[in-house]
Short mmCIF file of C-alpha atoms in Angstrom, two decimals:
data_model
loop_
_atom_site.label_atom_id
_atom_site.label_comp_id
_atom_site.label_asym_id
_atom_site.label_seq_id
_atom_site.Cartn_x
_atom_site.Cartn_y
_atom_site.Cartn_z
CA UNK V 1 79.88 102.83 108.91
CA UNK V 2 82.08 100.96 105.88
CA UNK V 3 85.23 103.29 105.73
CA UNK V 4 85.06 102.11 101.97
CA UNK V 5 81.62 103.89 101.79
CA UNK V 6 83.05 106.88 103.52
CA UNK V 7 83.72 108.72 99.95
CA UNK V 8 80.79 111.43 101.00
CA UNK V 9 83.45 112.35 103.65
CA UNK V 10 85.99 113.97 101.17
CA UNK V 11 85.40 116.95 100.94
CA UNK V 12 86.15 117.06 104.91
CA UNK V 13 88.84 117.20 107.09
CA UNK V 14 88.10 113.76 109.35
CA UNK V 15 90.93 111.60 108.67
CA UNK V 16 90.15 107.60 107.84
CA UNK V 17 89.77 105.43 111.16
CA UNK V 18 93.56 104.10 111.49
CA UNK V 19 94.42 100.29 110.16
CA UNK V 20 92.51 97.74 112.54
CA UNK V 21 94.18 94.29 112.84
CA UNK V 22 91.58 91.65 114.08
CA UNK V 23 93.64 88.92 116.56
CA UNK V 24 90.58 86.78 115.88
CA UNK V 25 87.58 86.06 113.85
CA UNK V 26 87.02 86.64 110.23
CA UNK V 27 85.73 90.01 109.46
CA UNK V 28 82.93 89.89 106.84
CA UNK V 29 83.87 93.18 105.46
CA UNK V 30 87.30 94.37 104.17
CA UNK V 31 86.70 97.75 105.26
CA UNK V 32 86.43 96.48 108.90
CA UNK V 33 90.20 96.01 108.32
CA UNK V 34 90.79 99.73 107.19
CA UNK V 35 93.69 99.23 104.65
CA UNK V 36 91.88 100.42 101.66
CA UNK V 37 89.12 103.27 101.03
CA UNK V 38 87.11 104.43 98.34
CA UNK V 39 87.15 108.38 98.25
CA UNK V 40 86.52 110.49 95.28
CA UNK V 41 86.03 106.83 93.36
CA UNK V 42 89.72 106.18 94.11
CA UNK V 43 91.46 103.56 95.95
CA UNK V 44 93.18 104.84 98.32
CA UNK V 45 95.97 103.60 101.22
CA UNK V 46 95.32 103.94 104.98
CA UNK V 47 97.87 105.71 106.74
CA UNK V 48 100.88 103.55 107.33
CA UNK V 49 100.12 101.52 104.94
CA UNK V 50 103.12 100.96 102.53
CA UNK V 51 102.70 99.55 98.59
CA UNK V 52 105.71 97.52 97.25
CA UNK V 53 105.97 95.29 93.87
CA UNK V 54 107.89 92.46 92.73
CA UNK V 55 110.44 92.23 90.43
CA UNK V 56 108.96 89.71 88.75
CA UNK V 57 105.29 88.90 89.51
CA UNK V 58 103.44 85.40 89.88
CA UNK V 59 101.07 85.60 86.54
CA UNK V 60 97.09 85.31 87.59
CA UNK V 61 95.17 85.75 84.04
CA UNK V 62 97.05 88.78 83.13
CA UNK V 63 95.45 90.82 86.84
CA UNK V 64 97.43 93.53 87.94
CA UNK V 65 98.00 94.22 91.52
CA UNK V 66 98.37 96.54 94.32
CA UNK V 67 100.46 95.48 96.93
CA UNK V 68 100.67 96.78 100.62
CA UNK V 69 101.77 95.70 103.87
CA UNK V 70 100.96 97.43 107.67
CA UNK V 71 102.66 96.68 110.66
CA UNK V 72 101.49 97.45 114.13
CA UNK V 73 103.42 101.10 115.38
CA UNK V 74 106.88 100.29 116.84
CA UNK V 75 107.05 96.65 115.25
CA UNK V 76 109.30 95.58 112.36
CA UNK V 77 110.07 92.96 110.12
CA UNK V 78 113.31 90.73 110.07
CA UNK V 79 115.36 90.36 107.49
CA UNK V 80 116.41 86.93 106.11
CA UNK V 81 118.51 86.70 103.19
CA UNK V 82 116.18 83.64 101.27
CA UNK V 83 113.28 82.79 103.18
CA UNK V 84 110.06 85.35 103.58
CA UNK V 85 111.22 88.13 106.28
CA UNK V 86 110.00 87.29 109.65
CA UNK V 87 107.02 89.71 110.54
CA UNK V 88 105.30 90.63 113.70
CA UNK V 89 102.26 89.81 114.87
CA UNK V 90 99.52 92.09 113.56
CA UNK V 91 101.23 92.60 109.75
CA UNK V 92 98.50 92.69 107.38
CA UNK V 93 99.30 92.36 103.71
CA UNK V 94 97.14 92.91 101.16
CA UNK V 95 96.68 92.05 97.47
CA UNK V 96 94.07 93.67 94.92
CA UNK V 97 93.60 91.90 91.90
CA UNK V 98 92.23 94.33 89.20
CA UNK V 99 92.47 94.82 85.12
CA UNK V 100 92.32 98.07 83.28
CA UNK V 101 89.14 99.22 81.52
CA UNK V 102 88.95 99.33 77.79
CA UNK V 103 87.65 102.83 77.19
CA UNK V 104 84.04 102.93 75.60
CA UNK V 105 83.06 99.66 77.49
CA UNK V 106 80.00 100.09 80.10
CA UNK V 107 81.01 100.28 84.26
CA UNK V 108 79.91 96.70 84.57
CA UNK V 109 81.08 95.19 81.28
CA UNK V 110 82.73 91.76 81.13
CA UNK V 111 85.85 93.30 79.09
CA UNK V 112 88.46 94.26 80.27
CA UNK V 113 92.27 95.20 78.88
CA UNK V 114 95.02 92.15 78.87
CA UNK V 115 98.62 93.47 79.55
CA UNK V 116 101.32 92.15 81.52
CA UNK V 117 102.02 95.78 82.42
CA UNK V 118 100.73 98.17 85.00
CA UNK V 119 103.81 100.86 85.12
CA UNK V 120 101.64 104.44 85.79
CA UNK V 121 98.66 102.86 87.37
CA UNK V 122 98.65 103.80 91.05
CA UNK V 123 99.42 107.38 90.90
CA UNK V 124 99.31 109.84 94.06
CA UNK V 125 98.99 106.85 96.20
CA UNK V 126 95.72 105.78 94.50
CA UNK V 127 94.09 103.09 91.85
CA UNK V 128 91.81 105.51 89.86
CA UNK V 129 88.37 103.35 89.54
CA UNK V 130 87.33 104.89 86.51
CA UNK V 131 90.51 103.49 84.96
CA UNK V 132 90.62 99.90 86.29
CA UNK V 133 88.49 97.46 87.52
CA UNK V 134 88.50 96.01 91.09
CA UNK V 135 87.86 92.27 91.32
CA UNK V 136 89.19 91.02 94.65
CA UNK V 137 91.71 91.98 97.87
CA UNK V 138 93.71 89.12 99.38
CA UNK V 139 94.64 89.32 102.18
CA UNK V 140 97.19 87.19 104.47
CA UNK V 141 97.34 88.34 108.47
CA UNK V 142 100.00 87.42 110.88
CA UNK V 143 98.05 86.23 113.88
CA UNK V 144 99.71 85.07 117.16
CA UNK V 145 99.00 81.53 115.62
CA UNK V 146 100.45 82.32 112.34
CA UNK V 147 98.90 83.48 109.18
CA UNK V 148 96.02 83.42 107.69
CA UNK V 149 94.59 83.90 104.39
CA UNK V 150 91.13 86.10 103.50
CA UNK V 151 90.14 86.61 100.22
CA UNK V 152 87.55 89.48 99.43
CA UNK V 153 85.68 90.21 96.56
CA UNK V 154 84.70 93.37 95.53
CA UNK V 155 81.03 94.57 94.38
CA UNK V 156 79.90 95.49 91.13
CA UNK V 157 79.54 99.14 92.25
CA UNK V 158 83.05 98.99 94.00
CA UNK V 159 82.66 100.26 96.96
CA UNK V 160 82.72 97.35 98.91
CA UNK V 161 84.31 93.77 99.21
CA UNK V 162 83.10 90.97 100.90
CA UNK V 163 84.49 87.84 102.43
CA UNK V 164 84.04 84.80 100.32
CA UNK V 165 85.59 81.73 102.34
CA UNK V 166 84.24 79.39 99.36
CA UNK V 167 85.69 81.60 96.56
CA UNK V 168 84.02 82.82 93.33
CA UNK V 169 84.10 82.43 89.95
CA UNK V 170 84.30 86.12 87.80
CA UNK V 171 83.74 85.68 83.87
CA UNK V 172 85.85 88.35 82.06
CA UNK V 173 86.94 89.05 78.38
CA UNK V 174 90.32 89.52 78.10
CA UNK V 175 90.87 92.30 75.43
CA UNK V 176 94.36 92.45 73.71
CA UNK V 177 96.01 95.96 71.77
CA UNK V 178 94.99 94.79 68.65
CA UNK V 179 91.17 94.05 69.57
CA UNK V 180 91.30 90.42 69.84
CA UNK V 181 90.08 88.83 72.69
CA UNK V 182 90.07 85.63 74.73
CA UNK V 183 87.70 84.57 77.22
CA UNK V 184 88.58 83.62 80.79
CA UNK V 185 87.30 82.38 83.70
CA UNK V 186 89.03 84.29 86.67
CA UNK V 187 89.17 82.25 90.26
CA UNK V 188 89.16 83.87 93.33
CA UNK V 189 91.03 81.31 95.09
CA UNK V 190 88.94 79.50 98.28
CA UNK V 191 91.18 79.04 102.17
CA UNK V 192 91.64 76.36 101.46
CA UNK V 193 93.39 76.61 98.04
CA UNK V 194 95.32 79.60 99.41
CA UNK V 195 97.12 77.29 101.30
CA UNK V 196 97.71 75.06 98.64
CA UNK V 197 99.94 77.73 97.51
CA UNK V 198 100.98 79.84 100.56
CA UNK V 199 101.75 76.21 102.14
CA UNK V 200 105.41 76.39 100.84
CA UNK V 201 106.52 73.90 103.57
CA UNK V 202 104.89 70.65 103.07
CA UNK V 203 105.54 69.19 106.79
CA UNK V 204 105.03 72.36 108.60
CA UNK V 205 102.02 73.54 106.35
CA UNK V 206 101.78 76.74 107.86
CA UNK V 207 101.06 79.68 105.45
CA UNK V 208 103.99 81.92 105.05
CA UNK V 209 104.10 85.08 102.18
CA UNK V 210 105.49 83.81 98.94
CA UNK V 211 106.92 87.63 97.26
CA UNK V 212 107.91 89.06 100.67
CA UNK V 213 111.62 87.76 99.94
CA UNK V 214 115.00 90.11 99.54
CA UNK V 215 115.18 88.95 96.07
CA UNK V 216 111.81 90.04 94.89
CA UNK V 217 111.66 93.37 97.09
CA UNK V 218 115.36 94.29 95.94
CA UNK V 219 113.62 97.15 93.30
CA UNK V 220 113.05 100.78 93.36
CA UNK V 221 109.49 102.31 93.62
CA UNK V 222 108.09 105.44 93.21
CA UNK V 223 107.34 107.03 96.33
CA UNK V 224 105.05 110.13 96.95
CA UNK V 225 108.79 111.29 98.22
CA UNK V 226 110.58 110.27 95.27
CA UNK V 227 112.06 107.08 93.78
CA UNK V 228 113.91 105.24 96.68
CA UNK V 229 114.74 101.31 96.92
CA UNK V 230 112.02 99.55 98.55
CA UNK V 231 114.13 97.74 100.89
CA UNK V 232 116.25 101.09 102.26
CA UNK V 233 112.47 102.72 102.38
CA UNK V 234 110.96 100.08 104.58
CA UNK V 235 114.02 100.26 106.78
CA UNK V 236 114.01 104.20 106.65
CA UNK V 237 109.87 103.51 108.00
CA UNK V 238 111.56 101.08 111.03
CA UNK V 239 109.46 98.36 108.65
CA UNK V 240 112.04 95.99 107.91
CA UNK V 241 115.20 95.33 110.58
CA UNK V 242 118.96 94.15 110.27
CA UNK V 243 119.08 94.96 106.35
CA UNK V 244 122.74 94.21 105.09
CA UNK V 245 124.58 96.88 102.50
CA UNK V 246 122.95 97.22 99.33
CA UNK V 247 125.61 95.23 97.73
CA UNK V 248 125.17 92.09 99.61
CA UNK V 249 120.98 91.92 99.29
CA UNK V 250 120.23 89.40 96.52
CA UNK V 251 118.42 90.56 93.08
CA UNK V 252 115.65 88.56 91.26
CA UNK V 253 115.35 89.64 87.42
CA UNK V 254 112.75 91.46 86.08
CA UNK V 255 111.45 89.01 83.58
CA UNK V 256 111.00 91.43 80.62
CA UNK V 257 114.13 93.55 81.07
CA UNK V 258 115.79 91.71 78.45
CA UNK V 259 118.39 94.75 78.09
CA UNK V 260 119.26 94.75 81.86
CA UNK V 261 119.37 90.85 82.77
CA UNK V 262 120.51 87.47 80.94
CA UNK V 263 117.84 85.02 79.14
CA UNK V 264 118.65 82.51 81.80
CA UNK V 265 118.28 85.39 84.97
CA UNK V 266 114.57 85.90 83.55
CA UNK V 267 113.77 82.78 83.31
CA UNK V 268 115.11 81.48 86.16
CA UNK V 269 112.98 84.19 87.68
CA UNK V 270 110.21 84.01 86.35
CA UNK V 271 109.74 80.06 87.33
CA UNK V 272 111.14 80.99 91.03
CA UNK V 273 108.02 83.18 91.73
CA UNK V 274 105.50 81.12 89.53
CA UNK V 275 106.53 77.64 90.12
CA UNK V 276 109.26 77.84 93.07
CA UNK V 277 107.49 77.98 96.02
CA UNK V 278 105.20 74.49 95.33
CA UNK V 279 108.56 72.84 93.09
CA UNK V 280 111.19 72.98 95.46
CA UNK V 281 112.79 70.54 98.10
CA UNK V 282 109.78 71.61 101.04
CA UNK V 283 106.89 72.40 98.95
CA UNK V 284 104.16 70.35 97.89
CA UNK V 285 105.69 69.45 94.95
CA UNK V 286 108.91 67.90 95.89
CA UNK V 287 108.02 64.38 95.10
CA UNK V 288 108.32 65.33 91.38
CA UNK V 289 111.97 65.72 91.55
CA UNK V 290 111.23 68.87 90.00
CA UNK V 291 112.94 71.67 91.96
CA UNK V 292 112.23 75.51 90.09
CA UNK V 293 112.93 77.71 93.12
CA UNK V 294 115.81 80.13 92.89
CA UNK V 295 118.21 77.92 95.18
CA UNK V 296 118.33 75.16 92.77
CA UNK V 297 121.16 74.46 90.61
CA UNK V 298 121.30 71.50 89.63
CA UNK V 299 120.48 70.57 86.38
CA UNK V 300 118.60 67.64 86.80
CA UNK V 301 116.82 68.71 89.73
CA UNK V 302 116.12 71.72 87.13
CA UNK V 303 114.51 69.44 84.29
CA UNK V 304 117.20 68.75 82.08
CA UNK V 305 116.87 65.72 80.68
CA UNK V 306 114.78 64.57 84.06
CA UNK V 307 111.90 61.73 83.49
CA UNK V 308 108.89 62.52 85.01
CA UNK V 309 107.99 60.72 88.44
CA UNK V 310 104.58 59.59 87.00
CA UNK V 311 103.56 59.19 83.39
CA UNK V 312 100.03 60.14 82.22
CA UNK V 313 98.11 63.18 80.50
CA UNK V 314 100.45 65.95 81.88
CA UNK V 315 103.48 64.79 80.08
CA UNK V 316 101.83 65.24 76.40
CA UNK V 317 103.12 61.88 75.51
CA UNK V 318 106.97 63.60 76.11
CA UNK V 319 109.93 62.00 78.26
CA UNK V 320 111.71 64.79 79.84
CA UNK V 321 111.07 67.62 81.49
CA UNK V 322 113.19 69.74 79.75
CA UNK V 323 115.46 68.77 76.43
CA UNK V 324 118.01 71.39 75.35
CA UNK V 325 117.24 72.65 72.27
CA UNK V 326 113.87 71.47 72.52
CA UNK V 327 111.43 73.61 74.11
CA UNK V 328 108.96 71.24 71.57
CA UNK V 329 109.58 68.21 73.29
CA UNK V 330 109.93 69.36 76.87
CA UNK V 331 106.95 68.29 79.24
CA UNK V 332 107.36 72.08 81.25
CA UNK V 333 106.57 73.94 78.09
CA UNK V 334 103.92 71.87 77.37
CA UNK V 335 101.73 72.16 80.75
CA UNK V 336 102.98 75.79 80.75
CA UNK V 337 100.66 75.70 77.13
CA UNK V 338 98.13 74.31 78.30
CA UNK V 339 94.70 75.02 79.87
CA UNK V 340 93.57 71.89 80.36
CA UNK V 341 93.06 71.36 83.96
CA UNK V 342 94.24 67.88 83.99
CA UNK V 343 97.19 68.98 82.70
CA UNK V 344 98.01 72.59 83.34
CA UNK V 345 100.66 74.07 85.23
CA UNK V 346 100.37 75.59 87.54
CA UNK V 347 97.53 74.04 88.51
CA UNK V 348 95.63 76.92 90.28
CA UNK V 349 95.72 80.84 89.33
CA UNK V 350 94.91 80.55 85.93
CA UNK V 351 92.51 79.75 83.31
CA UNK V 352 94.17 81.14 80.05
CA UNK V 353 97.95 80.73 78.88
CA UNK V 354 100.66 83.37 79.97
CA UNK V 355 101.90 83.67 76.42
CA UNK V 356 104.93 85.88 77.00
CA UNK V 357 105.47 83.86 79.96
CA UNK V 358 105.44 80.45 77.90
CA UNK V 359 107.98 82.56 74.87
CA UNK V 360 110.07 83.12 77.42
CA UNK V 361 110.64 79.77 78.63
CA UNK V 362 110.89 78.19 75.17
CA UNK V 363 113.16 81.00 74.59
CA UNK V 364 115.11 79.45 77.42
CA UNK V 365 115.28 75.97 76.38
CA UNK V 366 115.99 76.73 73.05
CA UNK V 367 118.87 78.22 73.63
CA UNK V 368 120.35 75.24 76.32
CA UNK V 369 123.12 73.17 74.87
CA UNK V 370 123.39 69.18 74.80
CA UNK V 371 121.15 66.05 74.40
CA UNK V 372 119.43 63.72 76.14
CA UNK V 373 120.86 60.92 74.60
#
């Protein structure tokens, strides 16, 4: 029986079946996993099953997430100071993709709130389902071979999700605070364009995680124990091995703590996790010359002043990348603006424009000194 469906079981003591991890095959179910269960019309975590966040997320048409990773009893994770930490076989990390409800709108409805926020969400170690809706659980294993990528998508009663290799296409209405709203057509991503992503080494292509770095883990969290760091609280769980002091890990900024971090820090940030792992020297989008992960410093290789390597719709008829002073006449804030698909950046992930995202980043620009000549 689907532990998801198990929720007639809670108001007895039988504990959930323990996390399986699947060496092979391609389970059909996401239940068959056991890292997530429906109880009480709550979504709850397995047993060793740990939740984390980023300090600054990639943007996917304004979805929150819930983000967990299991490893096998007595493994651990290595840590690397830039690079995703080097996990054992078995790890299974998940990602669920959901919105909050807009109150007065029916179970099934199409609408659903738009926020770039979800601080106070996942209480008591659970999503509450009458509060947000589920759309789809990610997740990327560590097999012997490497990892691989399964998304699931979850049922319209959601109790359930279900493999779906090919993807899917979920229509929503994106509802704002003041009432407006803005259509969008959320993607559940297929394989193969989770590698197009997760494939941050274009020689190599092997999938590795993109926000399981020190930099974007380097946060607090609220624990059912209390607030702790999430690093010192994976290594506390024997999760996470050879962790340096806490004043030599590296910090990513949280893009909208503009009282805690510089203009350039959040932007630099927010471009690292959205952009950096296809725009860097490995990924798949080194050819453009283009370079956004959080390594890069130089500012050519950063967009300033930089011609594009090919001409044609994406550049909005604009010669550099990036002009200081400019964010008008800069090619990145123009594909940033843009839904078009010919000329959208990034090019998976999204259907409508991260506005705060896109402020941000003109924010950014504008404020850059010097000319292009």
């Amino acid at each position: 029986m689907s532990l998801l469906l198990l929720s007639g079981l809670a108001a007895c003591d039988r504990a959930p079946a323990p996390v399986r991890f699947h060496a092979q095959g391609q389970p059909a179910l996401l239940s068959e996993w056991g890292v997530l269960q429906v109880a009480d019309r709550r979504l709850r975590l397995n047993q060793g099953v740990v939740p984390y966040e980023l300090n600054t997320p990639l943007f996917s048409d304004y979805a929150h997430k819930l983000r967990t990773v299991w490893m096998p009893e007595g493994t651990s994770a290595r840590y690397k100071a830039d690079g995703a930490f080097e996990f054992p076989v078995g790890t299974v990390v998940s990602k669920t993709f959901y919105y909050p409800r807009v109150p007065g709108q029916a179970a099934d409805s199409e609408v659903v709130a738009r926020s770039n926020s979800a601080d106070g969400e996942f209480r008591d170690g659970a999503l509450d389902l009458a509060k947000v809706r589920l759309i789809e659980t990610r997740l990327l294993v560590r097999r012997q071979e490497g990892w691989i990528a399964l998304p699931y998508v979850w049922n319209a009663e959601q109790t359930e999700a279900k493999l779906m290799r090919g993807g899917e296409l979920v229509a929503l209405s994106l509802q704002a605070a003041d009432g407006s709203r803005e259509s969008a057509t959320y993607q559940v991503p297929d394989q193969n364009q989770c590698g197009g992503c997760h494939g941050t080494d274009i020689k190599s292509k092997a999938l590795q995680p993109i926000g399981l770095k020190a930099r974007h883990l380097n946060r607090e969290f609220d624990y059912a124990g209390g607030r702790a760091n999430q690093l010192a609280h994976w290594q506390r769980l024997n999760y996470l091995s050879e962790l340096p002091a806490q004043a030599d890990l590296p910090h990513a900024a949280d893009w909208r703590a503009s009282a805690r971090a510089s203009l350039d820090a959040r932007a630099r940030a927010y471009l690292d996790i959205n952009c950096g792992h296809c725009h860097s020297p490995k990924g798949p989008g080194n050819t453009s010359g283009l370079w956004l992960d959080a390594a890069t410093d130089e500012p050519l290789r950063l967009g300033r002043c930089k011609l594009p390597i090919a001409a044609g719709k994406g550049t909005g008829d604009r010669r550099h990348d990036i002009v200081p002073g400019d964010p008008d006449a800069s090619i990145l804030v123009y594909r940033m603006d843009s839904d078009d698909p010919s000329a959208m950046m990034p090019e998976v992930g999204r259907s409508v424009v991260h506005r705060e995202g896109v402020t941000l980043i003109r924010e950014w620009i504008a404020a850059q000194q010097g000319d292009c000549g």
